[in-house]
mmCIF file with all atom_site columns, C-alpha atoms in Angstrom:
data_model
loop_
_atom_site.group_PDB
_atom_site.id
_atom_site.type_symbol
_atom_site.label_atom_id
_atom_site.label_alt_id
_atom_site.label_comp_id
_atom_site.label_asym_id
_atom_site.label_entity_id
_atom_site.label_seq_id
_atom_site.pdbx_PDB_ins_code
_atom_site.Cartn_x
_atom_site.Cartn_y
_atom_site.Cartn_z
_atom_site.occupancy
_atom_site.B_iso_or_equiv
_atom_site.pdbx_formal_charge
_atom_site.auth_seq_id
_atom_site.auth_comp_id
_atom_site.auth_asym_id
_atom_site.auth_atom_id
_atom_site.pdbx_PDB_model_num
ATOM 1   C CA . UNK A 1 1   ? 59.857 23.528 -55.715 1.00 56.00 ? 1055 UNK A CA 1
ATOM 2   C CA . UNK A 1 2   ? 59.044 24.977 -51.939 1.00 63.00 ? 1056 UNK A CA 1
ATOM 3   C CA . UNK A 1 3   ? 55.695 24.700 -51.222 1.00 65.00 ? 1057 UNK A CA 1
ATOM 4   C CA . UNK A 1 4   ? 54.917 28.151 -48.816 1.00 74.00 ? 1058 UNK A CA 1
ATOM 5   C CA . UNK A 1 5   ? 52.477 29.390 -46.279 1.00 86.00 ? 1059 UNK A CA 1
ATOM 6   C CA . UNK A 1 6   ? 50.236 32.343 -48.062 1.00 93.00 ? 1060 UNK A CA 1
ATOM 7   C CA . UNK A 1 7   ? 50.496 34.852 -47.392 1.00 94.00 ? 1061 UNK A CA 1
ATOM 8   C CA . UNK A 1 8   ? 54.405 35.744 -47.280 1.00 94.00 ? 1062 UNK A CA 1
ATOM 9   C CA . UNK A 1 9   ? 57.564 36.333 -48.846 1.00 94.00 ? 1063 UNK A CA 1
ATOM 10  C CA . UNK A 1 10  ? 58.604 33.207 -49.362 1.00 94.00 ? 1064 UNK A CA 1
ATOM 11  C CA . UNK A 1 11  ? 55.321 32.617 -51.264 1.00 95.00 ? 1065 UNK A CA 1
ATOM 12  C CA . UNK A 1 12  ? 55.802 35.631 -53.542 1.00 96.00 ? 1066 UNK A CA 1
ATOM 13  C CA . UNK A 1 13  ? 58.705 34.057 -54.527 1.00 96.00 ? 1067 UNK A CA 1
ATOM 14  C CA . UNK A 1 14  ? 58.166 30.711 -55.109 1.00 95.00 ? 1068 UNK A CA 1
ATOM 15  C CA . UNK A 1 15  ? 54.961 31.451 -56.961 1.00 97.00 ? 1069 UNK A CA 1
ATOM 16  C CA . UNK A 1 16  ? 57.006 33.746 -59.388 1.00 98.00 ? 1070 UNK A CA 1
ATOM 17  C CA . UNK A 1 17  ? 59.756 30.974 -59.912 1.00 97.00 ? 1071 UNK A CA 1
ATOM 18  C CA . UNK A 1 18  ? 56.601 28.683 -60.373 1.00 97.00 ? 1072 UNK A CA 1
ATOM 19  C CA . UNK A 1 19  ? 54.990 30.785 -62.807 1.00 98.00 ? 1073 UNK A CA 1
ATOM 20  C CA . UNK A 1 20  ? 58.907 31.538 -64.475 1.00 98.00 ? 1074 UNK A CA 1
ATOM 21  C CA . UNK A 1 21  ? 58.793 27.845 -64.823 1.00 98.00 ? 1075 UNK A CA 1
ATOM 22  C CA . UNK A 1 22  ? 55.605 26.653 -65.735 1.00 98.00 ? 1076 UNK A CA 1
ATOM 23  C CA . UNK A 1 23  ? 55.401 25.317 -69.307 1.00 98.00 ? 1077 UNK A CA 1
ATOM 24  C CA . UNK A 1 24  ? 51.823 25.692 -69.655 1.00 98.00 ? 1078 UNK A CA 1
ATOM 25  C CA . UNK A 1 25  ? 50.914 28.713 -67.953 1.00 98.00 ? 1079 UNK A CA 1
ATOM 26  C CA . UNK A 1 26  ? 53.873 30.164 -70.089 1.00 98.00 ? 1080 UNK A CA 1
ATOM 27  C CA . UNK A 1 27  ? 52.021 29.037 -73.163 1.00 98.00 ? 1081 UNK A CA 1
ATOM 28  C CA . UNK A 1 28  ? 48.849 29.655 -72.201 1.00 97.00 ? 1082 UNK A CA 1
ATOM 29  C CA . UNK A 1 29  ? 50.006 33.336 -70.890 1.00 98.00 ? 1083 UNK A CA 1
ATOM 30  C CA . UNK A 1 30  ? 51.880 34.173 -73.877 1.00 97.00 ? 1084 UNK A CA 1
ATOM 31  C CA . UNK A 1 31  ? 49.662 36.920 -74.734 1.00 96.00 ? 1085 UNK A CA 1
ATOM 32  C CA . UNK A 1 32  ? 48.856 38.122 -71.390 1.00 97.00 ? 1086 UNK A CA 1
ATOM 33  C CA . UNK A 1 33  ? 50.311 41.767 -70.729 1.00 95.00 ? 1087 UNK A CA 1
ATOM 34  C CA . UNK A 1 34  ? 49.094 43.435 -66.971 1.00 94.00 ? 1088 UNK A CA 1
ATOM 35  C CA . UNK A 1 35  ? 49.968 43.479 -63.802 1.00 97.00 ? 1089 UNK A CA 1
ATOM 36  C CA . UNK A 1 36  ? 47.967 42.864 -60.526 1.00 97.00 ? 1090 UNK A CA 1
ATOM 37  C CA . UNK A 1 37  ? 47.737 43.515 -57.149 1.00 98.00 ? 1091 UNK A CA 1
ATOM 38  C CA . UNK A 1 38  ? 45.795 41.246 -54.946 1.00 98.00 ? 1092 UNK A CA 1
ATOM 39  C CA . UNK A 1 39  ? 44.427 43.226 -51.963 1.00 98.00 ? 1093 UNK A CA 1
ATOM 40  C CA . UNK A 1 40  ? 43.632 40.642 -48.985 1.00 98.00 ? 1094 UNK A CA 1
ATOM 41  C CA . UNK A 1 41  ? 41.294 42.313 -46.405 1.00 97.00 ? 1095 UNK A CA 1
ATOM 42  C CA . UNK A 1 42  ? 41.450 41.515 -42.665 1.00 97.00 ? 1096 UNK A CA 1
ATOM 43  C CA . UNK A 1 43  ? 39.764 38.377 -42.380 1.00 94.00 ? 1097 UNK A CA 1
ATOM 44  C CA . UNK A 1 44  ? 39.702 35.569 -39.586 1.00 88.00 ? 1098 UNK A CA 1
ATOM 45  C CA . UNK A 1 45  ? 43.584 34.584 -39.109 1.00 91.00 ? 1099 UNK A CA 1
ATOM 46  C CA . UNK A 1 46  ? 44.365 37.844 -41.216 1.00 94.00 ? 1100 UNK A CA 1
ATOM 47  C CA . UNK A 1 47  ? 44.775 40.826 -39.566 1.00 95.00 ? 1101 UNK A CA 1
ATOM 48  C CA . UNK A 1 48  ? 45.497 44.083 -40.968 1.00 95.00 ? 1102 UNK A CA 1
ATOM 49  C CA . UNK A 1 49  ? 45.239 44.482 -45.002 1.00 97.00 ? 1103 UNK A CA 1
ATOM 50  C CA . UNK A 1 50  ? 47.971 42.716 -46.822 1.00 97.00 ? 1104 UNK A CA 1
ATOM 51  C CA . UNK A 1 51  ? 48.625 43.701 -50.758 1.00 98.00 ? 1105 UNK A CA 1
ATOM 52  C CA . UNK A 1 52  ? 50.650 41.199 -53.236 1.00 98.00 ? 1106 UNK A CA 1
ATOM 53  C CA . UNK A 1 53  ? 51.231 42.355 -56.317 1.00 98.00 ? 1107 UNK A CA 1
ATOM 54  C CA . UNK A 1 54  ? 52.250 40.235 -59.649 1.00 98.00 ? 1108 UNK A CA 1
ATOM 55  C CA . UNK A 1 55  ? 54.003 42.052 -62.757 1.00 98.00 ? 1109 UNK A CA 1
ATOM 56  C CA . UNK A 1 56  ? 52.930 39.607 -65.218 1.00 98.00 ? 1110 UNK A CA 1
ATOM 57  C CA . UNK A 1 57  ? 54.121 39.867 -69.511 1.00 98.00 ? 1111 UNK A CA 1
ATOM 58  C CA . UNK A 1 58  ? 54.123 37.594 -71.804 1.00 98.00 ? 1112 UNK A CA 1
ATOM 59  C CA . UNK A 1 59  ? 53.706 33.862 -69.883 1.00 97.00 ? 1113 UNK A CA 1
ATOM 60  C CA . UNK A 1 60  ? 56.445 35.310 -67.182 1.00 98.00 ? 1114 UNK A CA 1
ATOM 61  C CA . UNK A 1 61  ? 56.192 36.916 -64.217 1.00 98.00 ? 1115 UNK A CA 1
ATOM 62  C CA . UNK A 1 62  ? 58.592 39.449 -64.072 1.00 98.00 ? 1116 UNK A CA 1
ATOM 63  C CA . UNK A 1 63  ? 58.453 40.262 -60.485 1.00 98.00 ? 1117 UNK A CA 1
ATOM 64  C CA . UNK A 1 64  ? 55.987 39.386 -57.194 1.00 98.00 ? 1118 UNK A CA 1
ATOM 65  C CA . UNK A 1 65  ? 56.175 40.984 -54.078 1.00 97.00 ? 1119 UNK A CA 1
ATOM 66  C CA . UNK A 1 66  ? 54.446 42.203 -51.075 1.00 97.00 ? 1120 UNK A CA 1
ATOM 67  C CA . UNK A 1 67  ? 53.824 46.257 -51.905 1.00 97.00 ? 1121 UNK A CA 1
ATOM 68  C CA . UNK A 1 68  ? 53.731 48.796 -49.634 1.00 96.00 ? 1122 UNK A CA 1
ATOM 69  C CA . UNK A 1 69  ? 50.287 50.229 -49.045 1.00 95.00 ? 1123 UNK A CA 1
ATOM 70  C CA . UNK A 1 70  ? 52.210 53.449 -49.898 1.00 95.00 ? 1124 UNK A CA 1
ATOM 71  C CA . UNK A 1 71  ? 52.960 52.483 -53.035 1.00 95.00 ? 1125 UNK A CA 1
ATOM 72  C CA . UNK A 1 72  ? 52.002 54.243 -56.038 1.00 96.00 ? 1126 UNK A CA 1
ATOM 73  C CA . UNK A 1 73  ? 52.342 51.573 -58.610 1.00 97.00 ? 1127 UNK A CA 1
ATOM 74  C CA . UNK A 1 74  ? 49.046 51.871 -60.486 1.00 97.00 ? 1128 UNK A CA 1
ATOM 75  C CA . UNK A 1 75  ? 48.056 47.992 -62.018 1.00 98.00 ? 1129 UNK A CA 1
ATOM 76  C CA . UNK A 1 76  ? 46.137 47.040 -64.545 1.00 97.00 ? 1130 UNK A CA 1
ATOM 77  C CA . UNK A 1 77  ? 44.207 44.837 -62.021 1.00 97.00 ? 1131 UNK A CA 1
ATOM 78  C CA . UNK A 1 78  ? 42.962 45.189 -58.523 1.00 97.00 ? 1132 UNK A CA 1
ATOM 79  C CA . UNK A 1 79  ? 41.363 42.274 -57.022 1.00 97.00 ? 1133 UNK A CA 1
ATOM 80  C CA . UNK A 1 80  ? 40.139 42.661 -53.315 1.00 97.00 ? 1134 UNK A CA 1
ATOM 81  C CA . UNK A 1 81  ? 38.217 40.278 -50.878 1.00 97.00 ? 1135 UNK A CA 1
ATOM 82  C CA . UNK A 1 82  ? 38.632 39.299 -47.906 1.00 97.00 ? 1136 UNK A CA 1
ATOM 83  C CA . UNK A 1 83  ? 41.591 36.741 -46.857 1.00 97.00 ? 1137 UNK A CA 1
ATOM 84  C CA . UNK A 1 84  ? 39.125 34.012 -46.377 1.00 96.00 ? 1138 UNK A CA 1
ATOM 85  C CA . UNK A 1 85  ? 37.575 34.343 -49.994 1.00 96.00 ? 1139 UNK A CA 1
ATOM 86  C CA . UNK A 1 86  ? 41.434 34.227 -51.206 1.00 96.00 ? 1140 UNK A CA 1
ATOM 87  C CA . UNK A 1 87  ? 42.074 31.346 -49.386 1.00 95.00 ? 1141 UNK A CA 1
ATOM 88  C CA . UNK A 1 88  ? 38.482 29.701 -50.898 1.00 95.00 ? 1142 UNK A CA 1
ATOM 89  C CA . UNK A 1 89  ? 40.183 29.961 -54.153 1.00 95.00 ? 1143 UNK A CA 1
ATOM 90  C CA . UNK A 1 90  ? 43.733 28.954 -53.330 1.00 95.00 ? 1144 UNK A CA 1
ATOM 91  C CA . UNK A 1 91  ? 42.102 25.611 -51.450 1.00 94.00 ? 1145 UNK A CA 1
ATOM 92  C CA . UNK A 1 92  ? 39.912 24.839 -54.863 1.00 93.00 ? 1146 UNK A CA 1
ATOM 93  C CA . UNK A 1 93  ? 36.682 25.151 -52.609 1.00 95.00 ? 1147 UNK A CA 1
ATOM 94  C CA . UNK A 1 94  ? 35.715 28.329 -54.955 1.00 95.00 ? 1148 UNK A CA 1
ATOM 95  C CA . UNK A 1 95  ? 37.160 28.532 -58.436 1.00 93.00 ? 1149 UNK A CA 1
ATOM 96  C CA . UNK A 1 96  ? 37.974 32.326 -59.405 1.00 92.00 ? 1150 UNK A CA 1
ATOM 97  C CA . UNK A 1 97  ? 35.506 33.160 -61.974 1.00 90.00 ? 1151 UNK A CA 1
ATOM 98  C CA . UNK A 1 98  ? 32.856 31.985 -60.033 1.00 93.00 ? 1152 UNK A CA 1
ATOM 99  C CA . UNK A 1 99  ? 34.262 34.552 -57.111 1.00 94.00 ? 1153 UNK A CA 1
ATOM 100 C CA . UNK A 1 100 ? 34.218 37.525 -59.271 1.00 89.00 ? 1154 UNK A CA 1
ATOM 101 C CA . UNK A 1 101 ? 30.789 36.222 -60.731 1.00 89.00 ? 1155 UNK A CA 1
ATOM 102 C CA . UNK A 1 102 ? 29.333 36.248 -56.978 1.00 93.00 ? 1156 UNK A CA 1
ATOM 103 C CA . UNK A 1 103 ? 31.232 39.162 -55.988 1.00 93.00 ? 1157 UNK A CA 1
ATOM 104 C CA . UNK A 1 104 ? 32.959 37.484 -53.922 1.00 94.00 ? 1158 UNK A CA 1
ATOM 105 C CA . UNK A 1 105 ? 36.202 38.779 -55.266 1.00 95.00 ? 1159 UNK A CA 1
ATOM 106 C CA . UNK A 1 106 ? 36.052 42.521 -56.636 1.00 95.00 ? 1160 UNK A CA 1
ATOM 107 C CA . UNK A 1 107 ? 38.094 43.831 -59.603 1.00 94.00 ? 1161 UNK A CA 1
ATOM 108 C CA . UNK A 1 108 ? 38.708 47.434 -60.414 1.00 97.00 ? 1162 UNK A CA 1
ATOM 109 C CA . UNK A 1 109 ? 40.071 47.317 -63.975 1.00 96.00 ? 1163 UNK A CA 1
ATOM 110 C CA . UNK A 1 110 ? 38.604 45.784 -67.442 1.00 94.00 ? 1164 UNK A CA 1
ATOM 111 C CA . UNK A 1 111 ? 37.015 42.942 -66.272 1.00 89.00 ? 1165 UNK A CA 1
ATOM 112 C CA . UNK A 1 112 ? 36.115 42.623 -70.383 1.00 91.00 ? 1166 UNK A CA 1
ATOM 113 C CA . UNK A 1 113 ? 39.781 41.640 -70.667 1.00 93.00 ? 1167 UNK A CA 1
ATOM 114 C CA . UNK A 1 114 ? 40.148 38.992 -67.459 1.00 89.00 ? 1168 UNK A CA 1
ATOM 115 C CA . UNK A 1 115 ? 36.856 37.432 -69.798 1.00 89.00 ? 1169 UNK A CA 1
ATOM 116 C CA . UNK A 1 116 ? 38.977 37.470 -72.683 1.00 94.00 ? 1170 UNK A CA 1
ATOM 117 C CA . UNK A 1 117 ? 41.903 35.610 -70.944 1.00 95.00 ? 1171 UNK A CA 1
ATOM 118 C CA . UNK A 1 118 ? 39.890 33.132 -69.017 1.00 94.00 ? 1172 UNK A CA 1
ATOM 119 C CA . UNK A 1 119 ? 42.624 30.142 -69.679 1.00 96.00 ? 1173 UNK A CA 1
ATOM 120 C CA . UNK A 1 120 ? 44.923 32.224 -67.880 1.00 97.00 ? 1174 UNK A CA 1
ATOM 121 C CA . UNK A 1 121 ? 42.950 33.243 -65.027 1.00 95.00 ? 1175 UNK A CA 1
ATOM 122 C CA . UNK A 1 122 ? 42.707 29.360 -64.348 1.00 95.00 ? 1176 UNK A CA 1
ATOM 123 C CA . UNK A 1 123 ? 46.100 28.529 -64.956 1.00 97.00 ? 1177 UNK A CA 1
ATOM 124 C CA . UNK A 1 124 ? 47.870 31.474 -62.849 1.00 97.00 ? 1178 UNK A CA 1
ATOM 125 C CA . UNK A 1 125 ? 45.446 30.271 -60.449 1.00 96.00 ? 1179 UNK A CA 1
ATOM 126 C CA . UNK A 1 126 ? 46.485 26.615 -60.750 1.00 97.00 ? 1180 UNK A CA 1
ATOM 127 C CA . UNK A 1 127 ? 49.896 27.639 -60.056 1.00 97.00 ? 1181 UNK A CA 1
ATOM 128 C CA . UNK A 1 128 ? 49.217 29.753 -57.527 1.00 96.00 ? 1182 UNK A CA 1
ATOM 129 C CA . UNK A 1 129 ? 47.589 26.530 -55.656 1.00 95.00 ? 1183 UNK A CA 1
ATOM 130 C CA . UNK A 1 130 ? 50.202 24.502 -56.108 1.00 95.00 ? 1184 UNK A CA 1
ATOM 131 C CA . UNK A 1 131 ? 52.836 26.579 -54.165 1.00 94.00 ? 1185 UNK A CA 1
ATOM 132 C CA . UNK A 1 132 ? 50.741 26.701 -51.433 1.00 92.00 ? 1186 UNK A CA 1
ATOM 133 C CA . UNK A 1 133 ? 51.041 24.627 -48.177 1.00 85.00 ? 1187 UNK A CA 1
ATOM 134 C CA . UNK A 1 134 ? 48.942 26.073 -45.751 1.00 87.00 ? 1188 UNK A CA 1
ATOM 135 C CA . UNK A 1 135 ? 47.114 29.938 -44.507 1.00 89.00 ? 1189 UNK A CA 1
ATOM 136 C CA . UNK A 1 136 ? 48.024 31.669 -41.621 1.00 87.00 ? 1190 UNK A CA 1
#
C-alpha cells in the first residue's frame, strides 16, 4: 500500500483502495450508506479551498476524488475546517469526534446519524491515517 502526501490525487486513491481493502472498516461500515465531501479551508501550507469527496455504501468506497468546486453533487455530509484542523486529525493529535464536539470541524448534514455510526467515524478515520505520509 502507497503511503501519500494529503492532500492529492494520489491520496484519494490510495485511501479508496485502503478503505476497498480494509477488513474491518468493511465490517464495521457494512451498514453505512452516505457520501461526504471534506471541504479543507485555506490554512497555513494550504492555499486556496480544496474539496475531497468520498462516495461511501456499504463498508466500500465506491469512488474518492478531488471535486470541482463547481460541482453539483449534493452529499449527505459536509465537513469543513480549516486544513490545519484536518491535518490535527489525520496526525492523531485531535481525534474526530472531539473536533466536531469543539467545533473544530463543522458538519452540515444529520449529525444524529454520524452519532449513530461512531465505530465508523473512527475507523474511516483510522484508515484515512494510515495512507498518509506527510501535509503539504
Amino acid at each position: 500500500m502507497n503511503i501519500e502526501i494529503f492532500p492529492s490525487a494520489d491520496w484519494m486513491q490510495t485511501a479508496r483502495e485502503k478503505l476497498n481493502t480494509d477488513d474491518h472498516y468493511g465490517h464495521i461500515a457494512r451498514n453505512w450508506e452516505g457520501d461526504l465531501r471534506f471541504v479543507l479551508e485555506p490554512d497555513g501550507s494550504l492555499k486556496e479551498t480544496v474539496w475531497l469527496y468520498f462516495d461511501l455504501w456499504h463498508g466500500k468506497c465506491r469512488d474518492a476524488f478531488i471535486e470541482e468546486q463547481s460541482s453539483t453533487i449534493n452529499p449527505a455530509f459536509i465537513l469543513k475546517a480549516p486544513y490545519g484542523n484536518f491535518v490535527k486529525i489525520l496526525s492523531g493529535n485531535v481525534g474526530p469526534m472531539q473536533a466536531l464536539m469543539t467545533r473544530a470541524l463543522t458538519v452540515k448534514g444529520n449529525l444524529a446519524v454520524l452519532m449513530r455510526n461512531v465505530p465508523t467515524v473512527l475507523d474511516f478515520v483510522r484508515c484515512c491515517q494510515e495512507v498518509t505520509h506527510s501535509w503539504i
